[in-house]
Amino acid sequence: EYTQIRFTLDRGVGVITLDRPDRLNSFTEVMHAELARALDAMEADPGLRGLIITGAGRGFCAGQDLSERKPADDGSRRDLSQMLEKCYRPLITRLRALPVPVVCVMNGVAAGAGASLVLACDVVFAVESARFIQAFSKIGLLPDAGGTWFLPRLVGSARAMGAALFGEAVSARQAESWGLIWRVVPDDALAATVSDVTATLAAGPTRAYAATKAALHASSGNTLAQQFDLECRFQRELGYTDDYLEGMRAFAEKRPPAFTGT
Ligand code: T3D
């Protein structure tokens, strides 16, 4: 069914593995269509509790497949905004809107739009040998797929400018110390990380996660007063959930909570 990604659903947690390892999992139109199909399935699943995105082989994602972009012999030019509108905008927008945590487990290098994909995820783990490359300037482009929005928000303007203009590799450790990602893990801990994160998301308070994601994402465009309004709305809703009741009971009984995501 899928040829350029792998997609599984385990205990309500989707795992997407970008799967063109010989091209460092770079994006093609086919891959975008398959990602859209996987997102269709997850958006329609009321039992969804999380999504993990990782890559096969030594790279996470090298951005747009440049072999789909070979310059024409006659030197004619093309409108690059079309692919951005048709493929990248919906992909990034849907990941941000998915009402469950989207966790990237970065298995290797992320370049160009591959780096933007990482930054669009809610939480990022990266193996020690992974690196980020804002490769766009090297081919005469600006960071896209949301990169110019995510990067300064995550690391501030000075680091965003340096990384985007000079396109130098940023190591996983550097990315962690900048606050670009959540955590570096050892290279040999990739599979264990995917499995730990799956277990955490599958057993998590899914509705609290959804509210947390929505509130944190909304905060950069909100005043404190607006954010209080949002917190009140969400906390009111969460107060009526099974998971809140279970969390309070578990606390009183000094045992771990058994959340059902309802
Ligand atoms: O076109 C539009 O719609 C505009 C949209 C733009 C969005 C973008 O993403 S633009 C940015 C596109 N990406 C890049 O510019 C990155 C290109 N890749 C690299 O710079 C390097 O591959 C890396 C720094 C990521 C990794 O370097 P390294 O030395 O570890 O690996 P490598 O040898 O370069 O790559 C391995 C193979 O993958 C190689 O093929 P080969 O020689 O074994 O046959 C390489 O050509 C291929 N590959 C890597 N990236 C891409 C790719 N093939 C197609 N497209 C790629 N993006």
Short mmCIF file of C-alpha atoms and ligand atoms in Angstrom, two decimals, residues 20-24 26-27 58 62-67 69 80 83-84 88 109-114 131 133 135-136 139 141 144, ligand 1:
data_model
loop_
_atom_site.label_atom_id
_atom_site.label_comp_id
_atom_site.label_asym_id
_atom_site.label_seq_id
_atom_site.Cartn_x
_atom_site.Cartn_y
_atom_site.Cartn_z
CA ARG A 20 13.84 6.01 0.70
CA PRO A 21 17.16 5.41 2.44
CA ASP A 22 19.30 5.51 -0.73
CA ARG A 23 18.12 9.14 -1.30
CA LEU A 24 18.31 9.99 2.41
CA SER A 26 14.16 13.04 0.46
CA PHE A 27 10.61 14.15 -0.38
CA ARG A 58 21.42 6.76 7.87
CA ALA A 62 17.33 15.46 2.98
CA GLY A 63 14.48 17.79 2.00
CA GLN A 64 13.04 18.05 -1.48
CA ASP A 65 14.32 15.35 -3.86
CA LEU A 66 16.47 17.51 -6.09
CA SER A 67 16.49 14.94 -8.88
CA ARG A 69 14.07 19.39 -9.90
CA LEU A 80 8.56 26.77 -6.82
CA MET A 83 4.98 22.42 -4.65
CA LEU A 84 5.12 24.38 -1.41
CA TYR A 88 4.52 21.13 2.15
CA VAL A 109 20.77 14.16 9.04
CA ALA A 110 17.84 16.51 8.37
CA ALA A 111 18.39 19.03 5.58
CA GLY A 112 16.25 21.63 3.81
CA ALA A 113 12.56 20.87 4.11
CA GLY A 114 13.56 17.78 6.10
CA ARG A 131 22.73 16.98 12.33
CA ILE A 133 21.51 21.58 7.73
CA ALA A 135 20.65 23.61 3.02
CA PHE A 136 18.42 26.08 1.19
CA ILE A 139 20.87 26.22 -3.80
CA LEU A 141 16.57 29.49 -1.83
CA ASP A 144 10.61 26.99 3.47
O1 T3D B 1 12.15 22.45 -5.32
C1 T3D B 1 11.31 23.00 -4.60
O2 T3D B 1 10.12 22.70 -4.61
C2 T3D B 1 11.77 23.98 -3.58
C3 T3D B 1 11.69 23.30 -2.28
C4 T3D B 1 12.71 23.22 -1.54
C5 T3D B 1 12.69 22.44 -0.30
C6 T3D B 1 14.05 21.90 0.01
O3 T3D B 1 14.12 20.97 0.77
S1 T3D B 1 15.40 22.58 -0.73
C7 T3D B 1 16.76 21.71 -0.02
C8 T3D B 1 16.95 20.38 -0.67
N1 T3D B 1 17.92 19.60 0.01
C9 T3D B 1 19.22 19.81 -0.06
O4 T3D B 1 19.69 20.75 -0.69
C10 T3D B 1 20.11 18.82 0.63
C11 T3D B 1 20.86 18.00 -0.41
N2 T3D B 1 21.66 16.98 0.24
C12 T3D B 1 22.81 17.25 0.87
O5 T3D B 1 23.26 18.38 0.96
C13 T3D B 1 23.56 16.08 1.43
O6 T3D B 1 23.06 14.91 0.83
C14 T3D B 1 23.43 15.95 2.96
C15 T3D B 1 24.22 17.09 3.61
C16 T3D B 1 21.98 15.98 3.41
C17 T3D B 1 24.04 14.60 3.41
O7 T3D B 1 25.34 14.49 2.90
P1 T3D B 1 26.07 13.08 2.90
O8 T3D B 1 27.47 13.33 2.42
O9 T3D B 1 25.90 12.43 4.23
O10 T3D B 1 25.27 12.17 1.85
P2 T3D B 1 25.30 12.27 0.26
O11 T3D B 1 26.37 11.39 -0.29
O12 T3D B 1 25.27 13.69 -0.17
O13 T3D B 1 23.86 11.65 -0.10
C18 T3D B 1 23.63 10.25 -0.25
C19 T3D B 1 22.85 10.03 -1.52
O14 T3D B 1 21.58 10.69 -1.38
C20 T3D B 1 23.55 10.69 -2.72
O15 T3D B 1 23.27 9.92 -3.85
P3 T3D B 1 24.42 8.98 -4.52
O16 T3D B 1 25.60 9.86 -4.77
O17 T3D B 1 24.69 7.94 -3.47
O18 T3D B 1 23.77 8.45 -5.76
C21 T3D B 1 22.82 12.01 -2.83
O19 T3D B 1 22.84 12.55 -4.13
C22 T3D B 1 21.41 11.60 -2.44
N3 T3D B 1 20.68 12.77 -1.95
C23 T3D B 1 20.93 13.47 -0.83
N4 T3D B 1 20.06 14.47 -0.73
C24 T3D B 1 19.26 14.40 -1.80
C25 T3D B 1 19.65 13.32 -2.59
N5 T3D B 1 19.05 13.00 -3.75
C26 T3D B 1 18.03 13.80 -4.12
N6 T3D B 1 17.60 14.86 -3.42
C27 T3D B 1 18.17 15.18 -2.26
N7 T3D B 1 17.72 16.24 -1.55
#
